[in-house]
mmCIF file of C-alpha atoms and ligand atoms in Angstrom:
data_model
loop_
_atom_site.group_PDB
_atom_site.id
_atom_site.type_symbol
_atom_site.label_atom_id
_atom_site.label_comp_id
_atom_site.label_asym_id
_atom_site.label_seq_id
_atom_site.Cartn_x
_atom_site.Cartn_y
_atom_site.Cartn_z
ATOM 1 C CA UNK A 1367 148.102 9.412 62.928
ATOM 2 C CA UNK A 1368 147.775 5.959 64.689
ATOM 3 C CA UNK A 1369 150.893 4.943 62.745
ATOM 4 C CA UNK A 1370 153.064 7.546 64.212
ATOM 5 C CA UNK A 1371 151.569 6.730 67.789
ATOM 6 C CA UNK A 1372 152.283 3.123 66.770
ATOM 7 C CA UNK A 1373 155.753 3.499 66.003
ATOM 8 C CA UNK A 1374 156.397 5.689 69.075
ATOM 9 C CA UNK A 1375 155.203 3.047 71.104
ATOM 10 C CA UNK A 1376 157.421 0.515 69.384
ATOM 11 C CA UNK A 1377 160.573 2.726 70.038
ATOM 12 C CA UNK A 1378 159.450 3.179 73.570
ATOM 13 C CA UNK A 1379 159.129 -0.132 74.109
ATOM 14 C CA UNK A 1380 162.489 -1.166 72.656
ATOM 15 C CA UNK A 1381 164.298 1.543 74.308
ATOM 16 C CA UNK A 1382 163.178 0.008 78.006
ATOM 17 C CA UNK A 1383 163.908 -3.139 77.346
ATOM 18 C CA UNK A 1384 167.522 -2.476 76.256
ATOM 19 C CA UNK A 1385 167.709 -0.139 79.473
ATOM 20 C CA UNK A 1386 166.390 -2.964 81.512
ATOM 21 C CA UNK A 1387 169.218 -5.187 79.754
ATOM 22 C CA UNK A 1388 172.130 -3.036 80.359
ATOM 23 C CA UNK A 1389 171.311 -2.371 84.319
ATOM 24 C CA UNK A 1390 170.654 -6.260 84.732
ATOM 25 C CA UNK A 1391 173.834 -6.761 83.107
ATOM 26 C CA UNK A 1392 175.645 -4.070 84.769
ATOM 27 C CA UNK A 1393 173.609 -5.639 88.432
ATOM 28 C CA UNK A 1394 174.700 -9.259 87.451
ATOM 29 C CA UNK A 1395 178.692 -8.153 86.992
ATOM 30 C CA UNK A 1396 179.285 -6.549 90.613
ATOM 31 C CA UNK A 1397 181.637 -8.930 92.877
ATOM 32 C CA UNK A 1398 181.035 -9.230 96.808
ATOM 33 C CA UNK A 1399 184.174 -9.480 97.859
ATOM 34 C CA UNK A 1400 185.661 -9.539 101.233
ATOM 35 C CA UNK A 1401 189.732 -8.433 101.023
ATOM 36 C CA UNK A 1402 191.719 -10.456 103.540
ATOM 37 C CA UNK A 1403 195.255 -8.149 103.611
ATOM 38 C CA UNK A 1404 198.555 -7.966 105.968
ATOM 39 C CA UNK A 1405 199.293 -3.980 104.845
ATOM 40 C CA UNK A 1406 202.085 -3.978 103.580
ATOM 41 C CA UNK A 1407 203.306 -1.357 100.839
ATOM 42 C CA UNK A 1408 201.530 -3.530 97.994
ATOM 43 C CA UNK A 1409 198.726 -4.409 99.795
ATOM 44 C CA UNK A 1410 197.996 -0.694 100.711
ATOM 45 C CA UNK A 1411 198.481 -0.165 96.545
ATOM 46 C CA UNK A 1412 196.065 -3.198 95.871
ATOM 47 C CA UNK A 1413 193.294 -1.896 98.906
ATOM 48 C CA UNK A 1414 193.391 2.000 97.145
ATOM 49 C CA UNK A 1415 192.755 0.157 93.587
ATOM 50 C CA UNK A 1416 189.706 -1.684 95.077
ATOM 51 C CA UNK A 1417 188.140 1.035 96.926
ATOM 52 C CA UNK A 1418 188.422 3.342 93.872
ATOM 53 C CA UNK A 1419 186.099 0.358 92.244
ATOM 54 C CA UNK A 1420 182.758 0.882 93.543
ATOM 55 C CA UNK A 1421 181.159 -0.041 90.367
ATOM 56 C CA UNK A 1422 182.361 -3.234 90.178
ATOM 57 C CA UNK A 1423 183.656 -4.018 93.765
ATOM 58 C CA UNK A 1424 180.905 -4.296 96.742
ATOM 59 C CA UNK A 1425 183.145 -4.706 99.449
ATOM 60 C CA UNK A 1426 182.062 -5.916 102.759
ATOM 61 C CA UNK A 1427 184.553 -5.564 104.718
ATOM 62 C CA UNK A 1428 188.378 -5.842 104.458
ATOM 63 C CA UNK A 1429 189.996 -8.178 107.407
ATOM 64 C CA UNK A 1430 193.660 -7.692 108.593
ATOM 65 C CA UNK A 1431 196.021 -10.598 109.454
ATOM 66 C CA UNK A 1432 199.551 -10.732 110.622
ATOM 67 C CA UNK A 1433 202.363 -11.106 108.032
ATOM 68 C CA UNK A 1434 204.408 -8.029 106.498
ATOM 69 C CA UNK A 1435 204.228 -6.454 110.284
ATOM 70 C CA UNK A 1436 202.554 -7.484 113.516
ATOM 71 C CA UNK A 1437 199.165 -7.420 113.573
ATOM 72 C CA UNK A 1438 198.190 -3.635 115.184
ATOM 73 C CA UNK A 1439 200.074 -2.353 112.189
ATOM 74 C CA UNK A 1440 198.701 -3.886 109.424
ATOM 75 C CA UNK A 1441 195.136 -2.940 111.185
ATOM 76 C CA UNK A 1442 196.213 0.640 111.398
ATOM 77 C CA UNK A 1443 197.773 0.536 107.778
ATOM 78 C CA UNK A 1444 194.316 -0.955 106.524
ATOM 79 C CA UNK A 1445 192.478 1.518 108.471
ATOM 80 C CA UNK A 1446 194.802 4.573 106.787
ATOM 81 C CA UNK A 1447 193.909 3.163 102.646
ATOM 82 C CA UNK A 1448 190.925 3.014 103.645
ATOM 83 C CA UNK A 1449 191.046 6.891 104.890
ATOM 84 C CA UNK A 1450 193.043 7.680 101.799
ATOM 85 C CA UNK A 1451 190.423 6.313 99.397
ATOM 86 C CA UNK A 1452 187.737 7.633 101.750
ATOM 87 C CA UNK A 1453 185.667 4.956 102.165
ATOM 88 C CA UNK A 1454 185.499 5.017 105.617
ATOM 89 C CA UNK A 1455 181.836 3.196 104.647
ATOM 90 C CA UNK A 1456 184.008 -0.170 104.840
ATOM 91 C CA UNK A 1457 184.925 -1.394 107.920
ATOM 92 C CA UNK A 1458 187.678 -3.780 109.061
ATOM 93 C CA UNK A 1459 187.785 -5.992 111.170
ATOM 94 C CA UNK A 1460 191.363 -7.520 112.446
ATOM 95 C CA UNK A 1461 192.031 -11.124 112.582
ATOM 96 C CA UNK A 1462 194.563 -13.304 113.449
ATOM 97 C CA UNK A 1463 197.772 -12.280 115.329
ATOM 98 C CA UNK A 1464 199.731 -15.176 114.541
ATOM 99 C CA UNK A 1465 199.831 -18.688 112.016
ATOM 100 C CA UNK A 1466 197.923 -21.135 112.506
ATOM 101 C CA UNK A 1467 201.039 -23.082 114.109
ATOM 102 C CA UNK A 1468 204.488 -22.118 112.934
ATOM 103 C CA UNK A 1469 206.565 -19.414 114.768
ATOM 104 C CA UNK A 1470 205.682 -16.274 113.106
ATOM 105 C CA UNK A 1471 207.618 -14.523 110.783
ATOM 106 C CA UNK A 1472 207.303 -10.727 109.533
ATOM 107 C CA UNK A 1473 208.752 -8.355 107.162
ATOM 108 C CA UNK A 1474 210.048 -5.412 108.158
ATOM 109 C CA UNK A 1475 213.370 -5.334 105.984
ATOM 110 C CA UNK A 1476 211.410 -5.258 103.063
ATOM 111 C CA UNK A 1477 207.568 -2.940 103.708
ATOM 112 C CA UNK A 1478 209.645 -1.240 107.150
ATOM 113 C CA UNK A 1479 209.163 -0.851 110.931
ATOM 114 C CA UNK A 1480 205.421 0.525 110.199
ATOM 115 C CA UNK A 1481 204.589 -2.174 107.417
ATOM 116 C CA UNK A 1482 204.507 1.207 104.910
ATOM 117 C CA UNK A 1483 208.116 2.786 104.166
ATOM 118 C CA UNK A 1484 208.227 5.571 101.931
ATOM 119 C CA UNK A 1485 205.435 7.539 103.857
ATOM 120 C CA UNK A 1486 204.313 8.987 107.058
ATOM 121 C CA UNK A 1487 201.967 6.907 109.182
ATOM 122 C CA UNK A 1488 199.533 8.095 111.607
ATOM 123 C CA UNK A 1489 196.461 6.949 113.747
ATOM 124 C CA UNK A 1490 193.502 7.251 111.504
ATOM 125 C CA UNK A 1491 190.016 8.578 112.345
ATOM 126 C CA UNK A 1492 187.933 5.887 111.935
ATOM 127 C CA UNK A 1493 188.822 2.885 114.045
ATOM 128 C CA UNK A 1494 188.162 -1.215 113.932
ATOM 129 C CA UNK A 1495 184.854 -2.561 113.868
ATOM 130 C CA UNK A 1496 183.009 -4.557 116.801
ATOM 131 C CA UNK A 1497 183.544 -8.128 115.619
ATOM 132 C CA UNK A 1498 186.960 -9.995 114.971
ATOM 133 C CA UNK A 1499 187.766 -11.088 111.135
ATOM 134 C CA UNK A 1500 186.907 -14.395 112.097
ATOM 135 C CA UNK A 1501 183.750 -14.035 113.173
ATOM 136 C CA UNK A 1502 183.345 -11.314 110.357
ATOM 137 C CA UNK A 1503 183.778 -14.253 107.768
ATOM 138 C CA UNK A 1504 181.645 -16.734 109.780
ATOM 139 C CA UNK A 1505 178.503 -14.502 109.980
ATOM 140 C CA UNK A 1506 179.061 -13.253 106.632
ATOM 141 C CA UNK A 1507 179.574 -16.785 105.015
ATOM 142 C CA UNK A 1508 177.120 -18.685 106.649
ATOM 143 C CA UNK A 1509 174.288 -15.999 106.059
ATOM 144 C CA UNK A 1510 175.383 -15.606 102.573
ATOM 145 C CA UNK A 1511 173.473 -16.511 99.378
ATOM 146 C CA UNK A 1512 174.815 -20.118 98.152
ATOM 147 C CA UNK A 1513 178.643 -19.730 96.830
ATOM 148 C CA UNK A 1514 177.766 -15.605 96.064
ATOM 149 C CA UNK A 1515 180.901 -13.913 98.447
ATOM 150 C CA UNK A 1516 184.686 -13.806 96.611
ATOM 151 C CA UNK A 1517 187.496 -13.366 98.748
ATOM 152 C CA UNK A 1518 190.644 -11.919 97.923
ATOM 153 C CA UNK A 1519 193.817 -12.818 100.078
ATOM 154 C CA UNK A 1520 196.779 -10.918 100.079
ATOM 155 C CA UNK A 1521 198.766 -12.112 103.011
ATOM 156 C CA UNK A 1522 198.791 -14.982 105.004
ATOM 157 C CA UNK A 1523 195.500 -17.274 104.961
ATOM 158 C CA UNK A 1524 195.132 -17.397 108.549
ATOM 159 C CA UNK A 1525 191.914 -15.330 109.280
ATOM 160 C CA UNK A 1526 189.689 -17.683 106.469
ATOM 161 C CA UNK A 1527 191.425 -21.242 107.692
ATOM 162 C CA UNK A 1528 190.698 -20.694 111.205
ATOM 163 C CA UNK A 1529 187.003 -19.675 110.047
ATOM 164 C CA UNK A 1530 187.146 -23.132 107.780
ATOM 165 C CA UNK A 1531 188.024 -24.931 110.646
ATOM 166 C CA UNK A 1532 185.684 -23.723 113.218
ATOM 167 C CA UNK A 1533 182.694 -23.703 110.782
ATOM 168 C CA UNK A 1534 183.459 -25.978 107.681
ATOM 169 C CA UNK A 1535 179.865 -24.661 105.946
ATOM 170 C CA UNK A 1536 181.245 -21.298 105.293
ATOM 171 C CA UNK A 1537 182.089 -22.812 102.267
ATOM 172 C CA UNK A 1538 178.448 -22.728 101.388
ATOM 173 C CA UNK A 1539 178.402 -18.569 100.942
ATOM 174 C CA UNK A 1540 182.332 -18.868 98.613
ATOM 175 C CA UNK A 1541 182.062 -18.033 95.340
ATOM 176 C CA UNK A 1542 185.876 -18.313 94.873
ATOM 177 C CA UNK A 1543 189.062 -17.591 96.790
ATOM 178 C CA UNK A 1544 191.705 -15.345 95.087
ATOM 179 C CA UNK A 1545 195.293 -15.610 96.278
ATOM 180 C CA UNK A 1546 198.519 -13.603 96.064
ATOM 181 C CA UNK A 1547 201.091 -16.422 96.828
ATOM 182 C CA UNK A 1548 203.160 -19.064 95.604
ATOM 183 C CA UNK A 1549 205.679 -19.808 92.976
ATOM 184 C CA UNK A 1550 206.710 -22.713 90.641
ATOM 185 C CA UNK A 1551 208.322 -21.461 87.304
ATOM 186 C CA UNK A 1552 209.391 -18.260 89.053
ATOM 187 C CA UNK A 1553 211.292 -19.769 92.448
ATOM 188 C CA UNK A 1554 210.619 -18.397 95.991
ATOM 189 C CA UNK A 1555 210.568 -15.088 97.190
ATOM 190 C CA UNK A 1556 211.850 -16.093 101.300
ATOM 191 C CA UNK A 1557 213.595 -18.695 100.511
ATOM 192 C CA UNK A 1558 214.655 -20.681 97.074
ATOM 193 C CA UNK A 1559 211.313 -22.164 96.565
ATOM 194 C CA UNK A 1560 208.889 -20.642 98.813
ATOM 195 C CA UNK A 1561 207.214 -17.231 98.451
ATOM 196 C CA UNK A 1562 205.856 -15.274 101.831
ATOM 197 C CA UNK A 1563 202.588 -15.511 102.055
ATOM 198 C CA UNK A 1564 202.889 -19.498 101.913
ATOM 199 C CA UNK A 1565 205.852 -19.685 103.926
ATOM 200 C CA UNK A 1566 204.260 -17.298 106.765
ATOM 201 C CA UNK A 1567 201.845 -19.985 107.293
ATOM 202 C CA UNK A 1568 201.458 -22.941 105.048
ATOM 203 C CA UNK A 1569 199.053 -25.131 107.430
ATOM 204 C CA UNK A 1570 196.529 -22.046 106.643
ATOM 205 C CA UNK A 1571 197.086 -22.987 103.181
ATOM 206 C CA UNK A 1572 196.650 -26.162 103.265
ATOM 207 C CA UNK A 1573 193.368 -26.316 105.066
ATOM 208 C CA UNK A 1574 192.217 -23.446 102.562
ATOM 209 C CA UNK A 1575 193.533 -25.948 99.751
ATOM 210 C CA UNK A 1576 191.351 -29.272 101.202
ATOM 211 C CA UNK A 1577 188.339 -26.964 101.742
ATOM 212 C CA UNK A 1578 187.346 -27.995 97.648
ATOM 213 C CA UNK A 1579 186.387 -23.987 97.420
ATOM 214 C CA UNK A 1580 187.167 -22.443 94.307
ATOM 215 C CA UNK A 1581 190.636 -21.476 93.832
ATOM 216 C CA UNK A 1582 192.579 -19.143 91.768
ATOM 217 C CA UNK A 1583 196.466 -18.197 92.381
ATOM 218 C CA UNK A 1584 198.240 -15.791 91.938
ATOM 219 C CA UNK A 1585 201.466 -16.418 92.085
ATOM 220 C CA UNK A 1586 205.372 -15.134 91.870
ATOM 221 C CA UNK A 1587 205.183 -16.828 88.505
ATOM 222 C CA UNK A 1588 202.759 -13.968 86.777
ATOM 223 C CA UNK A 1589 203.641 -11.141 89.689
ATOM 224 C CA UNK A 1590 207.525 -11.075 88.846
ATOM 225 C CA UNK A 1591 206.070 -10.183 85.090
ATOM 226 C CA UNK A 1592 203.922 -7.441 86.174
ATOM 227 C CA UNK A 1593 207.183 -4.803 86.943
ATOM 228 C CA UNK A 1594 206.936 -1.041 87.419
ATOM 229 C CA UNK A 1595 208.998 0.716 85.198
ATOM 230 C CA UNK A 1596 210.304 4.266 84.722
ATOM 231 C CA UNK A 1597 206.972 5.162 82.136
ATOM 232 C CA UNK A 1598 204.626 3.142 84.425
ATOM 233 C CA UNK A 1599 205.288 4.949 87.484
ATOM 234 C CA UNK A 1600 205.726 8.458 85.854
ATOM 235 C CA UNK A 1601 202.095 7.781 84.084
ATOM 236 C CA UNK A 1602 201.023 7.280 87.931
ATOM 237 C CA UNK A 1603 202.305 10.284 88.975
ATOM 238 C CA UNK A 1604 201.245 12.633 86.083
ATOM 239 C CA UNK A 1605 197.351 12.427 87.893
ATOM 240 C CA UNK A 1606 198.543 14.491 90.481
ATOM 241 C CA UNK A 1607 196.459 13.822 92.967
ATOM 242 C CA UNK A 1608 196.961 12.434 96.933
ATOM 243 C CA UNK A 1609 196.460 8.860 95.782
ATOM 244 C CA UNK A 1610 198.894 9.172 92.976
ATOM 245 C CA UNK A 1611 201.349 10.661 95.384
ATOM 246 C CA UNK A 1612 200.612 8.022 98.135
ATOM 247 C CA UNK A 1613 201.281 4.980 95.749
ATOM 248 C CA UNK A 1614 204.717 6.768 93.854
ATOM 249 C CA UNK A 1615 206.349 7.177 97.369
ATOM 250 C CA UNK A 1616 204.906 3.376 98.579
ATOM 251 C CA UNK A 1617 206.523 2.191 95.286
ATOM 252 C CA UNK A 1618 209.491 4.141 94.798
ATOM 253 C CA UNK A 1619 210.528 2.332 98.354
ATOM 254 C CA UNK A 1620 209.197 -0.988 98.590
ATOM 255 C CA UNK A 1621 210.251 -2.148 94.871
ATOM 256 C CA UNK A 1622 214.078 -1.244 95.858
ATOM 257 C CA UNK A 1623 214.177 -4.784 97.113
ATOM 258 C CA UNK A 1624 212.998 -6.576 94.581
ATOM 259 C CA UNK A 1625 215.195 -4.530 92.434
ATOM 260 C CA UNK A 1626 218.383 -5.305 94.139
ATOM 261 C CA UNK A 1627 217.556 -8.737 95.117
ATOM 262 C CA UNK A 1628 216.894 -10.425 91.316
ATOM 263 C CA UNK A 1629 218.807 -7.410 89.674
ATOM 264 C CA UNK A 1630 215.324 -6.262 87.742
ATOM 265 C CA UNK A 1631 214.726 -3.240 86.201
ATOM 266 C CA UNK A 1632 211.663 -2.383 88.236
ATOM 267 C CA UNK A 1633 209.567 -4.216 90.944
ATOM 268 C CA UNK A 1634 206.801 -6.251 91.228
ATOM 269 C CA UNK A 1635 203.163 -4.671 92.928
ATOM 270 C CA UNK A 1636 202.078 -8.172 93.874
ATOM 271 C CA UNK A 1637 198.897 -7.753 95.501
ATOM 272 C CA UNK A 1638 197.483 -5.416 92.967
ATOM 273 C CA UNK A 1639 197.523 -8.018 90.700
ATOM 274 C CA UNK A 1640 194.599 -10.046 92.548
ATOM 275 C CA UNK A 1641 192.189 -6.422 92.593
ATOM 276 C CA UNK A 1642 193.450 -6.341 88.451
ATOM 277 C CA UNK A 1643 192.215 -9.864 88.060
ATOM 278 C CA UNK A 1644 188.928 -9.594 89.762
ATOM 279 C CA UNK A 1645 188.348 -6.573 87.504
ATOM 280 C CA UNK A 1646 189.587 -7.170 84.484
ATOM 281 C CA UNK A 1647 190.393 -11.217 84.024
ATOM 282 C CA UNK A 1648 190.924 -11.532 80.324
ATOM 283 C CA UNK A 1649 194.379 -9.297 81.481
ATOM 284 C CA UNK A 1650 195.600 -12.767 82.468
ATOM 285 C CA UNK A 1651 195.981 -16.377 81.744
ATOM 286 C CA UNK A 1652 196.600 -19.891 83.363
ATOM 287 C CA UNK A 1653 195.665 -23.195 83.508
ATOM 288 C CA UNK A 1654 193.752 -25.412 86.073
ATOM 289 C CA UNK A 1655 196.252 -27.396 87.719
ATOM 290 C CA UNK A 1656 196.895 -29.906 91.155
ATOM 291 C CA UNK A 1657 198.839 -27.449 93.737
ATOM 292 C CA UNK A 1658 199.949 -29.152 97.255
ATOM 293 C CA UNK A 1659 201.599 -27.185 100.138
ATOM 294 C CA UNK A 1660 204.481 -28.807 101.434
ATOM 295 C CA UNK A 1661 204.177 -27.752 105.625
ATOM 296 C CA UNK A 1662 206.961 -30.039 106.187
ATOM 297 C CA UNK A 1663 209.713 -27.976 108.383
ATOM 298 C CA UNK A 1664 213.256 -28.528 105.952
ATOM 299 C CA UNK A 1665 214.254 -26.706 102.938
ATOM 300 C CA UNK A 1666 211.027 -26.959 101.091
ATOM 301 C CA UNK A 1667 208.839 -25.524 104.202
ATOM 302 C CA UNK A 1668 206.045 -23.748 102.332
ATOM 303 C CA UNK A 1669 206.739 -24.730 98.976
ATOM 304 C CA UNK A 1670 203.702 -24.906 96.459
ATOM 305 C CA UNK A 1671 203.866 -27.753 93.918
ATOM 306 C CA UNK A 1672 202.358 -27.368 90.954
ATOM 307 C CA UNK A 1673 201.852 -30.363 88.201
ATOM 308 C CA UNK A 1674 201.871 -28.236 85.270
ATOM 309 C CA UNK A 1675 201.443 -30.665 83.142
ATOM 310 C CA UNK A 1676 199.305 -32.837 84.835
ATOM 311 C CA UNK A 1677 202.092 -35.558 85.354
ATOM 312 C CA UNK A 1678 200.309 -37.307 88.602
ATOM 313 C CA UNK A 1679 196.574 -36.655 86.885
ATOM 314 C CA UNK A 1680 195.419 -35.648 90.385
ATOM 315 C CA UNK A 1681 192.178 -33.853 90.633
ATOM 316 C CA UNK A 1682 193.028 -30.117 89.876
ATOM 317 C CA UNK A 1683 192.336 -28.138 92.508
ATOM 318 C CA UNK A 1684 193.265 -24.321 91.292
ATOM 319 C CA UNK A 1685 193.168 -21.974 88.606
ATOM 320 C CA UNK A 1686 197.105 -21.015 88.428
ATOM 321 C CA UNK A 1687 197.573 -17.772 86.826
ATOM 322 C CA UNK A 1688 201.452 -17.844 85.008
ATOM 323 C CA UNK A 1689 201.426 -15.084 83.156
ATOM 324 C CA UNK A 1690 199.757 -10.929 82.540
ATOM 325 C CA UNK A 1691 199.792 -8.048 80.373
ATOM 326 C CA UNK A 1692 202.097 -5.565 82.151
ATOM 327 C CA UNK A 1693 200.869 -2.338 80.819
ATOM 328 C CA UNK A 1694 197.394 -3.386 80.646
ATOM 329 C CA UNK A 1695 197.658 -3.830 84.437
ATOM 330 C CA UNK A 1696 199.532 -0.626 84.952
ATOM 331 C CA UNK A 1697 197.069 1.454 82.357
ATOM 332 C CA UNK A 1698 194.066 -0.177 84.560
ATOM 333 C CA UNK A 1699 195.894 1.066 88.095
ATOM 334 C CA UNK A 1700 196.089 4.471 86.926
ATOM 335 C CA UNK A 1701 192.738 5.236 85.606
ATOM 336 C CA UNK A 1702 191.345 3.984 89.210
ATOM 337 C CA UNK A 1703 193.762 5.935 90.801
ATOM 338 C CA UNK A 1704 192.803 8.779 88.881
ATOM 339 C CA UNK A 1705 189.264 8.525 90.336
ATOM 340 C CA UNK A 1706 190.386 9.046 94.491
ATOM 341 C CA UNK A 1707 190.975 12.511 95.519
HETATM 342 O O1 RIB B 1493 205.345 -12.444 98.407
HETATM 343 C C1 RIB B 1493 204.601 -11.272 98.268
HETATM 344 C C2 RIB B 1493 203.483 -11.234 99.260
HETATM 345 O O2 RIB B 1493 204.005 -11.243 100.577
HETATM 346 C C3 RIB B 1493 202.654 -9.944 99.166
HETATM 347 O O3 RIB B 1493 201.336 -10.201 99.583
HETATM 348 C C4 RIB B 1493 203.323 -9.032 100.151
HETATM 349 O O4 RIB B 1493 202.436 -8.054 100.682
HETATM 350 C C5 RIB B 1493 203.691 -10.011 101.240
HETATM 351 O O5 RIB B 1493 202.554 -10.170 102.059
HETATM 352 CA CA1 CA B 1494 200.317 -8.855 101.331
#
């Protein structure tokens, strides 16, 4: 008899501790993340993606910047993936109207007048919180545990340089900063060498760059690899459900572009790719190279330069992601699409 109770006890007690294991390892893997976005067709794509993420996303708040479209649109446009993902439990807070000192620049021609062509906008229910992004990112930052908050950008870095500059110990709370922007094997996106979110407001960059937080990019050079395709966006749509619908009409517009522009047979969803690499990393490679902004104003305004290959042996200051596994990406968008209404 006491061996029985013995070896109960035994499988008891091994049983726990492997359920103790798995929810401290399940604990240890969520990300606090703060999404810094200028909605935007893909940024609306990469905000439904990270709501639908719960389990591995703890988001604290989502800040808005000018970029695609003035800043009371891309507010509004965060406000409505929000709504569509219905977390209205994460608020947003809206940041900075303008760069940090160039003229701005938006754009229309390619997300539309509302920042979000290919469906109907309206004023959401839930509106802006209290405090501006800035102050959002301060408060959060400084009361953070040491280097414990990620923050993804997908737009302009405005909001987080202006918080670097005002309060240069944020950088205490950052765990790493994840960018959508930039391009060195694949060429610019605005003009020959620069892509948006750089050109829209380089000095931002650049202070972001000199902070010494952790950086990984994100640039044209792995996005232009990640395309939609026929299959891809018909395997979106077979979930049939609002959020499937939402992204195939955002897509079917905004990758027109792209399409026409370099002549590709489908379009990149660039800002997705940043929610895809906080989730799933091993989808991706790079190497740890020296990046510089060029904020001169001539033909290079906005340009990132990357030393690939380490020519100048200057201290490397980013993780630059080259290149992706398309249809891991696009198998990874669906099945967190499938889980919104
Ligand atoms: O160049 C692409 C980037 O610029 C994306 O973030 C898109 O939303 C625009 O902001
Ligand atoms: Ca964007």
């Amino acid at each position: 008899m006491y061996r029985h109770t013995r070896k109960l006890h035994l499988l008891l007690r091994s049983l726990l501790l492997s359920l103790i294991t798995l929810t401290s390892v399940q604990a240890a893997e969520k990300i606090d993340l703060i999404i810094d976005t200028d909605p935007g067709a893909d940024d609306v794509v990469a905000l439904l993606f990270a709501l639908a993420s719960p389990d591995e996303l703890n988001i604290h708040g989502l800040t808005t910047v000018a970029g695609n479209v003035r800043l009371d649109k891309t507010s509004r446009n965060a406000r409505l993936a929000r709504e569509w993902a219905g977390r209205e439990d994460v608020p947003v807070y809206a940041g900075a109207p303008k760069p940090l000192m160039r003229t701005p620049i938006y754009a229309e021609g390619v997300h539309g007048e509302e920042g979000l062509s290919g469906v109907a906008v309206y004023e959401p229910k839930k509106g802006l919180a209290e405090d501006g992004a800035v102050e959002f990112l301060i408060g959060t930052l400084k009361a953070a545990k040491p280097h414990s908050i990620t923050i993804a950008m997908l737009g302009p870095q405005t909001n987080l340089a202006l918080a670097l500059i005002q309060e240069p110990e944020i950088v205490q709370g950052i765990k790493e900063v994840v960018i959508m922007g930039g391009a060195h094997f694949n060429g610019g996106n605005i003009t020959p060498v620069a892509e948006f979110n750089l050109f829209a407001d380089p000095h931002a960059a650049e202070v972001v760059l000199k902070s010494g937080v952790r950086l990984t990019y994100l640039p044209l050079d792995v996005t232009h690899k990640i395309l939609t395709s026929e299959a891809r966006l018909r395997q979106i749509a077979a979930l049939n459900n609002n959020a499937s619908k939402l992204v195939g009409d955002i897509l079917n517009e905004y990758i027109k572009g792209d399409m026409e522009h370099y002549g590709i047979p489908g379009g990149p969803v660039h800002d997705a790719t940043v929610i895809a690499y906080l989730l799933k990393p091993q989808l991706f490679s790079g190497r740890r190279v020296n990046v510089v902004v060029d904020s001169r104003e001539g033909p290079t305004f906005g340009q990132t330069i990357v030393d690939w290959h380490d020519g100048l042996g200057a201290p490397k200051n980013a993780f630059w992601v080259d290149s992706g596994d398309a249809q891991g990406f696009f198998d990874l968008l669906t099945e967190r699409l499938a889980r919104l209404k």
